[in-house]
Amino acid sequence: LAERSRLPRHKVCGEFLSPEIERELELLGVWREFQGASPARIRRLGLHFGSRSKFARLQEHAWGLSRYAFDDLLWRRAFALGAERAVAPADSAQVLASGRDAPQAPRGGRLFGFKTHFEGPQDDAVELFFFNGIYVGVSSIEGGRTNVCGLGPEDYLGRFAFDYDRVIQECAPLRSRLAPLTRVMEWLSTGPLEYRQRFFDALPGVYRAGDALSFVDPFTGSGLLVAVRTGAMAGRAAARRFEAEAYLEQARRSLRKPFAVSAILREVVASGWAERLVGIAPSRLLFALTRPR
Ligand SMILES: Cc1cc2nc3c(=O)[nH]c(=O)nc-3n(C[C@H](O)[C@H](O)[C@H](O)COP(=O)(O)OP(=O)(O)OC[C@H]3O[C@@H](n4cnc5c(N)ncnc54)[C@H](O)[C@@H]3O)c2cc1C
């Protein structure tokens, strides 16, 4: 494993894991460790567009676990199975799981992500707040904490000098959701980010996985599931020396649905129709549609 940063560490992420993660973690032999990290159970989905809100019960419950804990348990599992830390990537077949590349967007129109943890009363919903071109996700994680993670355009964030405590005050439903909580960590920032989907082409002998393979909009909450699933698929393909092209087609098929749905959702949010549509479209349907097959 070639990893350039020190782990474990906090990361800008909604820390929301969809229900299908259970099967993937069982296959990797870490489901017990995952449970041992005491993830929060998430049973409801709440969507807030401007002043309109909608809640739905999830058919299966999802999970909230910090990236600090989640990345650490996968990292440890790899070493328990015999992985070694490499200084540089090997020349032979490689799984490329290096995450997103920074987009080449011009200054002013770029997007940045931010996140922190709060402590205080927890609940069992993952809530998404959309306002002024920003979205913020709020959900419980382990240890009595609540993760707050957002994504927004730099011109808007710049008006607040990237002071995220002030940004979150701009949305009344978010303000009241966080009122009983206390921030217990500095804000983390990341970016610039892309807010679109892409799927990379095959390179001979290289098996891309996770965000290095595809990037789906963060608010669909399936990035971690896709990363774990395609990471395992890429590992098997590399070990058996599959054609990289055949592997890519298999991965593409498994990701087709969330890609198509997230494109529609992005248009809906960008067009300003979201506030009206949230009264009509069942949140549970949106959640179901954004899952990889
Ligand atoms: C704001 C935001 C919120 C999100 N919220 C959620 C959510 O709630 N739920 C969800 O499922 N998904 C969410 N996502 C998406 C999710 O974070 C990603 O899909 C996921 O992290 C992809 O995992 P990955 O392993 O492919 O990449 P990463 O998690 O980015 O890991 C890549 C690793 O590669 C290392 N690396 C990079 N280059 C090199 C190099 N040259 N040499 C060695 N090491 C290198 C990095 O240090 C890093 O550790 C969110 C994304 C954003 C931006």
XYZ file of C-alpha atoms and ligand atoms in Angstrom:
346
model
C 0.000 0.000 0.000
C 1.405 3.361 -1.000
C -0.256 6.102 1.065
C 1.180 9.583 1.191
C -0.568 10.856 4.311
C -0.476 9.743 7.907
C -3.492 7.698 9.004
C -5.797 7.828 10.895
C -6.876 11.402 10.245
C -10.035 13.443 9.977
C -11.319 14.069 6.475
C -13.931 16.331 4.883
C -16.803 13.876 4.386
C -20.476 13.479 5.334
C -19.472 10.219 7.106
C -22.752 8.669 6.012
C -22.600 4.997 4.995
C -25.548 3.530 3.124
C -27.053 0.177 4.232
C -25.412 -1.830 1.426
C -22.021 -1.248 3.077
C -22.762 -4.182 5.431
C -22.396 -6.764 2.652
C -19.183 -5.196 1.337
C -17.616 -5.089 4.811
C -18.656 -8.675 5.511
C -16.896 -9.764 2.318
C -13.773 -7.930 3.476
C -14.013 -9.542 6.931
C -14.355 -6.257 8.833
C -18.067 -6.138 9.657
C -17.414 -7.092 13.301
C -14.755 -4.393 13.622
C -17.147 -1.902 12.053
C -19.802 -2.769 14.658
C -17.127 -2.584 17.349
C -16.496 1.054 16.400
C -20.105 1.822 17.514
C -21.418 3.594 14.389
C -24.619 5.611 14.811
C -27.752 4.093 13.263
C -29.502 6.295 10.735
C -33.152 5.488 10.205
C -34.578 8.617 8.543
C -33.729 10.989 5.706
C -34.645 14.683 5.932
C -34.455 17.125 3.012
C -34.685 20.879 3.562
C -34.947 23.174 0.542
C -35.295 26.780 1.683
C -38.258 26.804 4.041
C -39.662 23.423 2.897
C -38.763 20.193 4.659
C -39.566 16.573 4.097
C -38.713 13.471 6.148
C -38.908 9.805 5.173
C -38.122 6.582 6.998
C -35.381 4.518 5.335
C -36.367 0.965 4.468
C -33.084 -0.295 5.896
C -31.032 1.695 8.336
C -27.808 3.364 7.280
C -24.722 4.153 9.406
C -22.709 7.123 10.598
C -19.021 6.569 11.356
C -16.184 9.103 11.215
C -13.605 8.749 8.461
C -11.032 8.744 11.265
C -12.453 5.423 12.486
C -13.593 3.984 9.131
C -10.338 4.496 7.211
C -8.412 3.205 10.224
C -10.280 -0.088 10.397
C -9.802 -0.787 6.671
C -6.140 0.205 6.909
C -5.560 -2.151 9.852
C -7.396 -4.994 8.120
C -5.106 -4.716 5.094
C -2.000 -5.048 7.284
C -3.549 -7.899 9.276
C -3.943 -9.727 5.935
C -0.290 -9.197 5.062
C -0.176 -5.906 3.169
C 3.025 -3.908 3.471
C 3.538 -0.218 3.271
C 5.362 0.808 0.086
C 7.305 4.004 -0.406
C 6.362 4.184 -4.079
C 3.734 2.312 -6.119
C 4.876 -0.989 -7.687
C 5.393 -1.352 -11.450
C 3.176 -4.421 -11.734
C -0.638 -4.335 -11.905
C -1.861 -1.607 -9.625
C -5.108 -0.613 -8.040
C -5.240 3.152 -8.361
C -7.305 4.524 -5.467
C -5.795 7.982 -5.097
C -9.102 9.869 -4.825
C -10.210 12.915 -6.784
C -7.933 15.103 -8.873
C -8.322 18.834 -8.281
C -10.320 20.327 -11.201
C -8.838 23.111 -13.317
C -11.705 25.552 -12.666
C -11.005 29.312 -12.777
C -10.704 31.238 -9.499
C -14.018 32.615 -8.260
C -16.254 29.845 -9.597
C -14.774 26.950 -7.633
C -16.402 24.752 -4.995
C -15.054 24.000 -1.530
C -16.030 21.419 1.066
C -15.993 21.899 4.835
C -16.751 19.811 7.884
C -16.558 19.577 11.659
C -17.955 17.594 14.581
C -20.433 18.749 17.198
C -21.444 17.215 20.521
C -24.873 17.259 22.132
C -28.207 15.490 21.661
C -28.112 13.041 18.745
C -30.914 11.893 16.484
C -31.440 9.154 13.902
C -31.828 11.232 10.708
C -29.390 12.225 7.995
C -30.532 15.716 7.048
C -29.549 17.663 3.942
C -30.006 21.440 3.897
C -29.890 23.226 0.520
C -29.582 27.039 0.541
C -27.913 29.777 -1.579
C -26.065 27.244 -3.768
C -24.742 25.430 -0.678
C -25.659 22.085 0.735
C -24.917 20.907 4.265
C -25.397 17.360 5.568
C -25.935 16.659 9.274
C -25.899 13.180 10.820
C -24.824 11.351 13.947
C -21.594 9.377 14.174
C -19.918 7.346 16.928
C -19.059 8.637 20.397
C -22.107 10.918 20.782
C -20.900 13.224 18.007
C -22.733 14.778 15.076
C -20.945 15.361 11.782
C -21.687 18.556 9.854
C -20.318 18.676 6.321
C -21.027 21.098 3.498
C -20.122 22.052 -0.035
C -20.423 25.527 -1.517
C -19.193 28.010 -4.142
C -16.155 30.085 -3.180
C -17.739 33.440 -4.070
C -20.498 32.818 -1.495
C -18.159 31.334 1.145
C -15.768 34.240 0.490
C -18.435 36.731 1.560
C -18.087 35.209 5.038
C -14.275 34.998 4.754
C -14.733 31.182 4.816
C -15.973 31.477 8.399
C -18.207 28.389 8.375
C -19.748 29.207 11.772
C -21.252 32.265 10.057
C -22.209 30.417 6.857
C -24.353 27.872 8.714
C -26.239 30.710 10.437
C -27.636 31.723 7.017
C -30.108 28.822 6.856
C -32.863 28.995 9.490
C -33.709 25.248 9.636
C -29.984 24.393 9.882
C -29.506 27.020 12.579
C -32.243 25.489 14.698
C -30.992 21.918 14.047
C -27.554 22.856 15.414
C -28.713 25.163 18.222
C -28.531 22.519 21.005
C -25.070 21.319 19.847
C -21.530 22.527 20.584
C -18.708 22.400 18.039
C -15.815 20.280 19.377
C -13.350 20.408 16.472
C -11.824 23.054 14.194
C -13.466 23.310 10.777
C -11.635 21.386 8.021
C -11.713 22.593 4.416
C -11.003 20.884 1.121
C -11.074 21.866 -2.516
C -11.428 22.924 -5.160
C -13.975 20.175 -5.853
C -15.993 19.063 -8.815
C -19.744 18.943 -8.580
C -20.359 16.694 -11.509
C -19.949 13.075 -12.390
C -17.213 11.547 -14.416
C -15.971 8.135 -15.313
C -12.325 7.670 -16.281
C -11.006 5.631 -19.194
C -8.964 2.438 -18.874
C -5.168 2.513 -18.681
C -3.368 -0.786 -19.439
C -2.586 -2.710 -16.249
C -4.152 -0.080 -13.995
C -7.372 -0.798 -12.126
C -8.962 2.414 -10.946
C -11.214 2.380 -7.881
C -13.227 4.839 -5.793
C -13.071 8.512 -6.743
C -10.090 7.809 -9.022
C -12.515 5.716 -11.110
C -15.672 7.770 -10.853
C -16.960 10.742 -8.992
C -20.616 10.966 -7.996
C -22.151 14.038 -6.351
C -21.471 13.895 -2.606
C -25.112 14.458 -1.640
C -26.088 11.053 -3.042
C -24.165 9.567 -0.074
C -22.816 6.610 -2.018
C -19.142 7.589 -2.532
C -17.840 5.370 0.276
C -19.934 2.408 -0.794
C -18.712 2.822 -4.376
C -15.094 3.167 -3.157
C -15.251 -0.006 -1.040
C -17.085 -2.004 -3.721
C -14.921 -0.928 -6.657
C -11.784 -1.235 -4.504
C -12.597 -4.911 -3.894
C -13.514 -5.463 -7.572
C -10.291 -3.768 -8.692
C -8.217 -5.857 -6.267
C -9.681 -9.104 -7.625
C -9.198 -7.952 -11.230
C -5.561 -6.989 -10.543
C -4.792 -10.288 -8.783
C -6.216 -12.263 -11.731
C -4.692 -9.947 -14.339
C -8.056 -9.235 -16.011
C -8.087 -6.918 -18.984
C -8.381 -3.425 -17.478
C -11.051 -2.662 -20.099
C -13.208 -5.654 -19.013
C -12.890 -4.624 -15.373
C -13.904 -1.081 -16.255
C -17.032 -2.274 -18.067
C -18.023 -4.354 -15.008
C -17.533 -1.339 -12.721
C -19.374 0.965 -15.131
C -22.407 -1.351 -15.129
C -22.521 -1.359 -11.338
C -22.451 2.450 -11.170
C -24.820 3.355 -14.010
C -27.908 4.002 -11.883
C -26.482 6.455 -9.321
C -24.767 8.355 -12.130
C -27.978 8.893 -14.072
C -30.003 9.873 -11.013
C -27.427 12.232 -9.598
C -27.312 14.064 -12.965
C -31.063 14.655 -12.775
C -30.920 15.764 -9.135
C -28.105 18.187 -9.889
C -30.152 19.821 -12.654
C -33.174 20.047 -10.367
C -31.188 21.737 -7.585
C -29.405 24.101 -10.026
C -32.676 25.115 -11.700
C -34.211 26.318 -8.442
C -37.057 23.794 -8.860
C -35.983 21.794 -5.860
C -38.082 23.684 -3.337
C -41.257 22.984 -5.293
C -40.320 19.403 -6.139
C -39.516 18.396 -2.586
C -43.250 18.577 -1.884
C -43.894 15.983 -4.602
C -40.930 13.592 -4.879
C -40.768 11.042 -2.043
C -37.370 11.316 -0.308
C -37.297 7.528 0.073
C -37.478 7.157 -3.698
C -34.573 9.571 -4.178
C -32.532 7.580 -1.658
C -33.354 4.239 -3.318
C -32.535 5.530 -6.790
C -29.068 6.741 -5.870
C -27.837 3.319 -4.658
C -25.436 1.401 -6.887
C -26.927 -1.878 -8.095
C -17.944 17.329 0.891
C -18.037 15.836 0.648
C -18.903 15.056 1.404
C -19.008 13.675 1.168
N -19.854 12.933 1.932
C -19.985 11.608 1.712
C -20.844 10.798 2.523
O -21.480 11.251 3.477
N -20.952 9.470 2.236
C -20.272 8.903 1.199
O -20.441 7.694 0.969
N -19.411 9.637 0.438
C -19.249 10.966 0.678
N -18.385 11.704 -0.071
C -17.595 11.031 -1.101
C -16.445 10.250 -0.458
O -15.721 11.081 0.421
C -15.525 9.698 -1.537
O -16.298 9.103 -2.540
C -14.531 8.700 -0.938
O -13.693 9.319 0.001
C -13.696 8.067 -2.043
O -12.729 7.243 -1.449
P -11.348 6.989 -2.190
O -10.645 5.960 -1.356
O -11.579 6.744 -3.628
O -10.560 8.366 -2.119
P -10.004 9.144 -0.838
O -10.864 8.910 0.336
O -9.796 10.546 -1.323
O -8.591 8.461 -0.541
C -7.523 8.597 -1.433
C -6.237 8.335 -0.663
O -5.141 8.283 -1.585
C -4.036 8.979 -1.036
N -3.221 9.444 -2.174
C -3.584 10.325 -3.146
N -2.586 10.462 -4.045
C -1.562 9.661 -3.620
C -0.258 9.386 -4.137
N 0.189 9.952 -5.252
N 0.512 8.511 -3.447
C 0.074 7.919 -2.321
N -1.158 8.154 -1.786
C -1.967 9.011 -2.431
C -4.657 10.109 -0.230
O -3.768 10.567 0.773
C -5.907 9.430 0.345
O -5.662 8.855 1.611
C -18.235 13.074 0.161
C -17.342 13.849 -0.587
C -17.242 15.215 -0.339
C -16.286 16.040 -1.165
